[in-house]
PDB file of N, CA and C in Angstrom:
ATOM      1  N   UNK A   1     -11.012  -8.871   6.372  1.00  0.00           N
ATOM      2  CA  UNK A   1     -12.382  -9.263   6.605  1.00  0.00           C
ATOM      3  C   UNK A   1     -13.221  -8.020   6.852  1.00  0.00           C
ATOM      4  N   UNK A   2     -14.737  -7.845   6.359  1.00  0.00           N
ATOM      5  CA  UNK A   2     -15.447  -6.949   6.501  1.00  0.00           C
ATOM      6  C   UNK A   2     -17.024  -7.801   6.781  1.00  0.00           C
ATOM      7  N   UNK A   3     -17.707  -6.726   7.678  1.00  0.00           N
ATOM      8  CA  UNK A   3     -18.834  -7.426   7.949  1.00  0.00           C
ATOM      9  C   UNK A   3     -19.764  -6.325   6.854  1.00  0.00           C
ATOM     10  N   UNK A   4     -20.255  -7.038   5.943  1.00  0.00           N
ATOM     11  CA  UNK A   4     -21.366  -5.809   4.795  1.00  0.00           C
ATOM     12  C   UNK A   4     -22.635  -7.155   4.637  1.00  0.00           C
ATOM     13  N   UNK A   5     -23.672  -5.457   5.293  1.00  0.00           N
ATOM     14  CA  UNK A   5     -24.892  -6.350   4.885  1.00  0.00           C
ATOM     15  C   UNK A   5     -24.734  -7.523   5.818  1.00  0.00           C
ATOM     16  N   UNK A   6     -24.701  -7.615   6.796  1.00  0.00           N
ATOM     17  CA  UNK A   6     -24.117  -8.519   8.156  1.00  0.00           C
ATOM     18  C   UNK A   6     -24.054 -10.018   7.337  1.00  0.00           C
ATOM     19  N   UNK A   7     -23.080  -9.645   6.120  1.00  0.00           N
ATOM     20  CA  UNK A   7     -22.461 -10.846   5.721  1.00  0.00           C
ATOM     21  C   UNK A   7     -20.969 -11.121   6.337  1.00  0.00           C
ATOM     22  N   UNK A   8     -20.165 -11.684   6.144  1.00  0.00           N
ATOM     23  CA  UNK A   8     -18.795 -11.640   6.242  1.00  0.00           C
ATOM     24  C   UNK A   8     -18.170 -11.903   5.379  1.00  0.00           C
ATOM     25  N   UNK A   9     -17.329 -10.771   4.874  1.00  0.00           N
ATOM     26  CA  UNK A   9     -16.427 -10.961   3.344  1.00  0.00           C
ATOM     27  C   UNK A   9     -15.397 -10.544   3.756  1.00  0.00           C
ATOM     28  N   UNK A  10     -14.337 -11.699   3.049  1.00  0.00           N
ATOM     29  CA  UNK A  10     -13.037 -12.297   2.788  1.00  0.00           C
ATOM     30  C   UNK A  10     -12.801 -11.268   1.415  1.00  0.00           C
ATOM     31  N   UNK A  11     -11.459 -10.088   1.595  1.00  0.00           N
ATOM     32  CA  UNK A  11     -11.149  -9.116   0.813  1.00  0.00           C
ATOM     33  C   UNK A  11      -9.687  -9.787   0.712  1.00  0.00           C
ATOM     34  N   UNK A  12      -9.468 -10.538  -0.136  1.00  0.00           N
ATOM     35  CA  UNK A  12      -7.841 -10.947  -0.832  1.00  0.00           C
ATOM     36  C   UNK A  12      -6.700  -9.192  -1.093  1.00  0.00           C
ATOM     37  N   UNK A  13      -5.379  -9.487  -0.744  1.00  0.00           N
ATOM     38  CA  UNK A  13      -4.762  -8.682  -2.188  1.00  0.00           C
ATOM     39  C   UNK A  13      -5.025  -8.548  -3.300  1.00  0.00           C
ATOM     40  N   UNK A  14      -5.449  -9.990  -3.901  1.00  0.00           N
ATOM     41  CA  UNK A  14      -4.907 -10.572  -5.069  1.00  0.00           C
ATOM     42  C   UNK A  14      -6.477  -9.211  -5.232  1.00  0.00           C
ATOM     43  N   UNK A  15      -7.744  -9.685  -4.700  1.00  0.00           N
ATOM     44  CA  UNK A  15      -9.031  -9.072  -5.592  1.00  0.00           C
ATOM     45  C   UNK A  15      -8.729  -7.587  -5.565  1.00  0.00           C
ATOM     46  N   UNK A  16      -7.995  -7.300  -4.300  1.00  0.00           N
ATOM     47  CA  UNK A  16      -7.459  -5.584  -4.387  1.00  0.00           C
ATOM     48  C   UNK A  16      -6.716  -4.947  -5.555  1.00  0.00           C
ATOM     49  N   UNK A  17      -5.992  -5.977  -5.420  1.00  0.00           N
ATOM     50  CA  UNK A  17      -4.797  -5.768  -7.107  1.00  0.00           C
ATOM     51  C   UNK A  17      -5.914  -5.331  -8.278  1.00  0.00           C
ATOM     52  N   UNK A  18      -6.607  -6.530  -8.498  1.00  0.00           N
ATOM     53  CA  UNK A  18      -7.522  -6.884  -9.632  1.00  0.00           C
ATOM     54  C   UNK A  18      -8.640  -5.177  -9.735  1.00  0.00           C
ATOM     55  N   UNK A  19      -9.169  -5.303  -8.537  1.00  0.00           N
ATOM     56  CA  UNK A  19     -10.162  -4.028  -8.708  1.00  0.00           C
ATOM     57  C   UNK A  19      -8.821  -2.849  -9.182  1.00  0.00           C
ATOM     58  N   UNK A  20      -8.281  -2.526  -8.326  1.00  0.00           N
ATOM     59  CA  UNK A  20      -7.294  -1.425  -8.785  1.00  0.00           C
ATOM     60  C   UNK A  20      -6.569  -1.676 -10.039  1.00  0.00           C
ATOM     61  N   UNK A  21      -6.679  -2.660 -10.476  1.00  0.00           N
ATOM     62  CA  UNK A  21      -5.739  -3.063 -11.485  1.00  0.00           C
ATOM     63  C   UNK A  21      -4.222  -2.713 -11.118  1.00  0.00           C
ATOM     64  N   UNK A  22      -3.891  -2.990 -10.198  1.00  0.00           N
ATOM     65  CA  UNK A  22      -2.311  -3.202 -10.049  1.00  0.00           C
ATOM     66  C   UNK A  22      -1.679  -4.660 -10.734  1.00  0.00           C
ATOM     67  N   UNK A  23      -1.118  -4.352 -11.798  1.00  0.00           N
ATOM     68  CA  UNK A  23      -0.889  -5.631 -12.292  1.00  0.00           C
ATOM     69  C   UNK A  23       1.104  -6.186 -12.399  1.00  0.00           C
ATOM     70  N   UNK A  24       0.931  -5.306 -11.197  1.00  0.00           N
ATOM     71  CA  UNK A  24       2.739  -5.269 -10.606  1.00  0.00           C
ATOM     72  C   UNK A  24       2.505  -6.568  -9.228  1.00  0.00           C
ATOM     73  N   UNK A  25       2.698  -7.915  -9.887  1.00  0.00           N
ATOM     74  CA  UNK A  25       3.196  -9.037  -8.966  1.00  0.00           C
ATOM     75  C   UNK A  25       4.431  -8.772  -8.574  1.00  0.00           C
ATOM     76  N   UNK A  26       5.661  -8.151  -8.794  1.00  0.00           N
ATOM     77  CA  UNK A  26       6.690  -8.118  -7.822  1.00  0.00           C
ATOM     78  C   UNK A  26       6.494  -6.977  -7.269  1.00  0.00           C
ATOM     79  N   UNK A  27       5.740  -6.230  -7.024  1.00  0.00           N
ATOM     80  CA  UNK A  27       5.322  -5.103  -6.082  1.00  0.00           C
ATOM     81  C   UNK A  27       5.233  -3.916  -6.408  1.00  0.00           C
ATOM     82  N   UNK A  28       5.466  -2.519  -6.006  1.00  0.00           N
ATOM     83  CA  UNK A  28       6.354  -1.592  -6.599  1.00  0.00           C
ATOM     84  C   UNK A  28       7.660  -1.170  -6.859  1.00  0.00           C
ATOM     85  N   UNK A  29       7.810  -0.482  -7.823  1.00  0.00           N
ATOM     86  CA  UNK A  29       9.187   0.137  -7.663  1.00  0.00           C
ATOM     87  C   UNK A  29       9.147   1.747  -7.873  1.00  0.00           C
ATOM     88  N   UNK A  30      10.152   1.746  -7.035  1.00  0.00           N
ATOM     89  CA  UNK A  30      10.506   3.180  -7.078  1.00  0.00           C
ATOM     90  C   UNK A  30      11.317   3.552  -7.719  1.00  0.00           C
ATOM     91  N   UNK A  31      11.623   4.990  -7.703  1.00  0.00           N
ATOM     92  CA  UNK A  31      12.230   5.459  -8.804  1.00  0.00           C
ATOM     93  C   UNK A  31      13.777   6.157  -8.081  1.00  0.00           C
ATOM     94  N   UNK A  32      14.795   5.789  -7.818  1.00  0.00           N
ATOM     95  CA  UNK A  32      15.941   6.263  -7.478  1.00  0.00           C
ATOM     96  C   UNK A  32      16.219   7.911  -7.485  1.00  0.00           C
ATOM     97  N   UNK A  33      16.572   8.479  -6.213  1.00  0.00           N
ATOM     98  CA  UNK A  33      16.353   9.770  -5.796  1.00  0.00           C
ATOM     99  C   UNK A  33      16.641  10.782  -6.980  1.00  0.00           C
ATOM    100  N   UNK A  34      17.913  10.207  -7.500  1.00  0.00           N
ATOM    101  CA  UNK A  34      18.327  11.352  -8.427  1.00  0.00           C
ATOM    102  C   UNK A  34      17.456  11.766  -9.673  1.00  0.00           C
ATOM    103  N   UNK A  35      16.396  10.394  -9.737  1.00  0.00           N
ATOM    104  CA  UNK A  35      16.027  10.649 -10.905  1.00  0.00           C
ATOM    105  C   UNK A  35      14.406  11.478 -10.574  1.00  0.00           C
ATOM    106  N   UNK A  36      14.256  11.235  -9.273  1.00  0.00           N
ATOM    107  CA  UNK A  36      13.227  12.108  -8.610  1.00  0.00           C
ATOM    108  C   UNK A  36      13.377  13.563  -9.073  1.00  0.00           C
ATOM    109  N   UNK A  37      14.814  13.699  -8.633  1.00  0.00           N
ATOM    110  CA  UNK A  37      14.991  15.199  -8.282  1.00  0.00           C
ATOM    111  C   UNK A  37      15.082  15.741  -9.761  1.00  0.00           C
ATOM    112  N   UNK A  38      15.851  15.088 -10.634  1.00  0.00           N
ATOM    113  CA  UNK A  38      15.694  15.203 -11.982  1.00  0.00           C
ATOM    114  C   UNK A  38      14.408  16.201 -12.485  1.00  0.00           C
ATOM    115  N   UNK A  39      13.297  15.331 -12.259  1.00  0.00           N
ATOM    116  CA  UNK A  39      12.288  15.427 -12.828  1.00  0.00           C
ATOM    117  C   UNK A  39      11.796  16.613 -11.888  1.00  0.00           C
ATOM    118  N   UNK A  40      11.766  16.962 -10.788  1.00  0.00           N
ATOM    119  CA  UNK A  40      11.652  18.194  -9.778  1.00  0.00           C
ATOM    120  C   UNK A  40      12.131  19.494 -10.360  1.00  0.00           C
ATOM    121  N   UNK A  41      13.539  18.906 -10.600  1.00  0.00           N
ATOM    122  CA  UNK A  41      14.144  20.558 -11.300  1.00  0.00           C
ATOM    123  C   UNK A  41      13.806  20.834 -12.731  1.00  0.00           C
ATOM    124  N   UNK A  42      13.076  19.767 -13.425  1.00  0.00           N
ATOM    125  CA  UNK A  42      12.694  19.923 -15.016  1.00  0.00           C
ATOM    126  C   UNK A  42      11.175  20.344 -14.837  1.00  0.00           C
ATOM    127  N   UNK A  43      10.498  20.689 -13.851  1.00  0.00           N
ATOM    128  CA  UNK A  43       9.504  21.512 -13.560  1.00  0.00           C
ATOM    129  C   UNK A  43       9.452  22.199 -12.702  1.00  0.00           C
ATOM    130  N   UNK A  44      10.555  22.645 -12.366  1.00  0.00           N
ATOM    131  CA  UNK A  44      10.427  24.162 -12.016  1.00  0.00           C
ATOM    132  C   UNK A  44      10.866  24.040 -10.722  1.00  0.00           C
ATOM    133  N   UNK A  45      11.238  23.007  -9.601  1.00  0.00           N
ATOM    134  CA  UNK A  45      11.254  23.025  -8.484  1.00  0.00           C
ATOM    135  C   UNK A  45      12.704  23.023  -7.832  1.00  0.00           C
ATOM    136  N   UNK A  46      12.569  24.201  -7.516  1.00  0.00           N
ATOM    137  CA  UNK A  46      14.232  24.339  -6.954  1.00  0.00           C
ATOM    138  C   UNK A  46      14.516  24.153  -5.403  1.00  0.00           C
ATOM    139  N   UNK A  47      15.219  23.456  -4.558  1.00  0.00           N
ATOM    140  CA  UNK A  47      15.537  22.753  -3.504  1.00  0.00           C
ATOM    141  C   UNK A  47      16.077  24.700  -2.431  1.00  0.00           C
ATOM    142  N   UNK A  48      14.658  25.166  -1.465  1.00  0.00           N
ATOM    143  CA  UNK A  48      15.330  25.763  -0.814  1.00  0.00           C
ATOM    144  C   UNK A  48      16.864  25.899   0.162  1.00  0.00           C
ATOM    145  N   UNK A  49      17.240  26.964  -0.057  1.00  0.00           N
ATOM    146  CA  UNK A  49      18.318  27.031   0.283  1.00  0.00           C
ATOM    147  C   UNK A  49      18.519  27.127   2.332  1.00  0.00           C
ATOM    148  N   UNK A  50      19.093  26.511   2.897  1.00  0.00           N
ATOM    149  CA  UNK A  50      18.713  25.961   4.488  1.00  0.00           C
ATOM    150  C   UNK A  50      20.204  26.568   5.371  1.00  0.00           C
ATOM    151  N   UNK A  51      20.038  27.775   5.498  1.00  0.00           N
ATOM    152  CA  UNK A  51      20.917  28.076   6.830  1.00  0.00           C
ATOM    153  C   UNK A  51      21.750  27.464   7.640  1.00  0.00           C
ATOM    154  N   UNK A  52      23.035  27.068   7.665  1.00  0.00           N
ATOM    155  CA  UNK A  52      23.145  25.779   9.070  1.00  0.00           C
ATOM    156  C   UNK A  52      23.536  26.291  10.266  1.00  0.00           C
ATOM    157  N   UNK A  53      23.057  27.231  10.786  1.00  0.00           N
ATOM    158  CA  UNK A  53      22.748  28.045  11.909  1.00  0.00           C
ATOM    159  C   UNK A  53      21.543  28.014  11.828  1.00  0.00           C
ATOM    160  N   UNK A  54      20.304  28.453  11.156  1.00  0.00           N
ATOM    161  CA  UNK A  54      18.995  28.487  11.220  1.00  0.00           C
ATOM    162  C   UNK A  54      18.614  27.351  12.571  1.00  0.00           C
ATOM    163  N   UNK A  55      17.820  28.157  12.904  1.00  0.00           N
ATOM    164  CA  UNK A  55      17.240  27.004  14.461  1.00  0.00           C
ATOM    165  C   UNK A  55      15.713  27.159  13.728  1.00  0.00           C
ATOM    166  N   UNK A  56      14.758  25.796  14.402  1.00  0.00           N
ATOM    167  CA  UNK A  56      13.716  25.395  14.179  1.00  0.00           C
ATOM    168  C   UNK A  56      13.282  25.901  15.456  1.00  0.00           C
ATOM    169  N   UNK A  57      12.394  26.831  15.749  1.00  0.00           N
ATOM    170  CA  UNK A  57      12.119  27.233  17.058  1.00  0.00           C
ATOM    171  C   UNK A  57      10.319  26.717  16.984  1.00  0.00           C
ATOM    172  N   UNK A  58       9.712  26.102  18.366  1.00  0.00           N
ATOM    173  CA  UNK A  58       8.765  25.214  18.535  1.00  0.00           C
ATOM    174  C   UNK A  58       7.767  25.897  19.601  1.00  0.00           C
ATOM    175  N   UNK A  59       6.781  26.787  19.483  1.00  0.00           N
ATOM    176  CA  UNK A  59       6.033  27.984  20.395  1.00  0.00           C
ATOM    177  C   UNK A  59       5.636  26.445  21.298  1.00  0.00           C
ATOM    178  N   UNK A  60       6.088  27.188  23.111  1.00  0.00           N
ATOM    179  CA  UNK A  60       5.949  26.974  24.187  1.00  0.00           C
ATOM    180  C   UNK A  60       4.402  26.579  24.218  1.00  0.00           C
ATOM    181  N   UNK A  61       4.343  25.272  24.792  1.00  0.00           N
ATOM    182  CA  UNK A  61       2.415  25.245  25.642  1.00  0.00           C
ATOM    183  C   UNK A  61       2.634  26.126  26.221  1.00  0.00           C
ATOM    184  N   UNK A  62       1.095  26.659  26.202  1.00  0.00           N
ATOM    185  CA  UNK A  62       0.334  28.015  26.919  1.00  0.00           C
ATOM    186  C   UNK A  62       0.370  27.345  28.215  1.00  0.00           C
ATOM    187  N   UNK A  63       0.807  27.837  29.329  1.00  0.00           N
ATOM    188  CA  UNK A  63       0.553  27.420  30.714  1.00  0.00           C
ATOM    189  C   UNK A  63      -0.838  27.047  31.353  1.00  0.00           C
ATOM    190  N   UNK A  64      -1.520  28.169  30.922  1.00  0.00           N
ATOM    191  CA  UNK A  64      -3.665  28.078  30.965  1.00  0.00           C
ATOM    192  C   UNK A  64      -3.732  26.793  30.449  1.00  0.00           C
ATOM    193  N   UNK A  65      -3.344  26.703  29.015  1.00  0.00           N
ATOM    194  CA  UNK A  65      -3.930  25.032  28.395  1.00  0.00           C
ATOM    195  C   UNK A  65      -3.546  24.137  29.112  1.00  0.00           C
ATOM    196  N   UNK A  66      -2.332  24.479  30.135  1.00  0.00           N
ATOM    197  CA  UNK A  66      -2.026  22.643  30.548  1.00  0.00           C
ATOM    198  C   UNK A  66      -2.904  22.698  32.022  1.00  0.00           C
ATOM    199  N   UNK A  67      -2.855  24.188  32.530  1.00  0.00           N
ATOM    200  CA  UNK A  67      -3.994  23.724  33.692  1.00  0.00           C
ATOM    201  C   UNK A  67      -5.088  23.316  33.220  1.00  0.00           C
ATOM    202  N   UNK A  68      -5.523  24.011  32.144  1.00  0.00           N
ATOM    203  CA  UNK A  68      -7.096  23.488  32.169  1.00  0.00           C
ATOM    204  C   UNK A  68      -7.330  21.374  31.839  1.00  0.00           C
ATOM    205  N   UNK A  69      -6.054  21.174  31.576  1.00  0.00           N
ATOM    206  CA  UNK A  69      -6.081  20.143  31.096  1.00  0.00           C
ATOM    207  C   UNK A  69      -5.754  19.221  31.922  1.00  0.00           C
ATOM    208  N   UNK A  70      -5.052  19.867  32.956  1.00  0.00           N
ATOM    209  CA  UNK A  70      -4.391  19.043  34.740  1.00  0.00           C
ATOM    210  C   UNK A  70      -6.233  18.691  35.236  1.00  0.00           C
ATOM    211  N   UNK A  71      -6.728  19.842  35.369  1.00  0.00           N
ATOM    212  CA  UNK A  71      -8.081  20.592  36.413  1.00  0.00           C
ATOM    213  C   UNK A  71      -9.517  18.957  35.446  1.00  0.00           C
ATOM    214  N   UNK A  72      -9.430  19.266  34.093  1.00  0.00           N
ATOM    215  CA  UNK A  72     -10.352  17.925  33.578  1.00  0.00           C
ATOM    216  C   UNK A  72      -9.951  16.668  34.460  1.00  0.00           C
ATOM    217  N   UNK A  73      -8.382  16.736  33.888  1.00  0.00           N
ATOM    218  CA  UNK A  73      -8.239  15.532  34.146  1.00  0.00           C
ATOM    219  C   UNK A  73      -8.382  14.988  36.325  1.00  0.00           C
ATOM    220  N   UNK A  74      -8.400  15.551  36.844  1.00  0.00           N
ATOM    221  CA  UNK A  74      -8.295  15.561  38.531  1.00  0.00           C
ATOM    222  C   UNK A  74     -10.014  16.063  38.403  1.00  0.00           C
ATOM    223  N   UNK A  75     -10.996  16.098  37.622  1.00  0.00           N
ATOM    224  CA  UNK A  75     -12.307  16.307  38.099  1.00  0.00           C
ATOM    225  C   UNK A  75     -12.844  14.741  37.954  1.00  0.00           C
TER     226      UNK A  75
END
């Protein structure tokens, strides 16, 4: 539902389908990974190579930012 022009309009799927022209009634489908990747490596895209030691390291909150953010919040 949308209020336009302080009318009230009733927005179906079905008219969503229709404007977009999605004319897939059983929904989408996807395309099975391998054949993803397929098409990835037939343009050029090669799967970086991932350390399994490598750590994801995540920079510390600034101590200042969380006071200033304690000090708002207690004013």
């Amino acid at each position: 539902q949308a209020l336009v022009d302080k009318k009230k309009i009733v927005i179906s799927e079905d008219v969503i389908r229709e404007i977009l022209r999605l004319d897939d009634a059983e929904g989408v489908v996807c395309l099975p990974n391998e054949e993803i990747f397929t098409g990835l490596a037939q343009m050029g895209y090669e799967k970086p190579e991932v350390d399994a030691e490598e750590e994801v390291q995540v920079p510390a909150q600034d101590d200042v930012v969380q006071e200033n953010v304690t000090e708002e919040i207690a004013d």
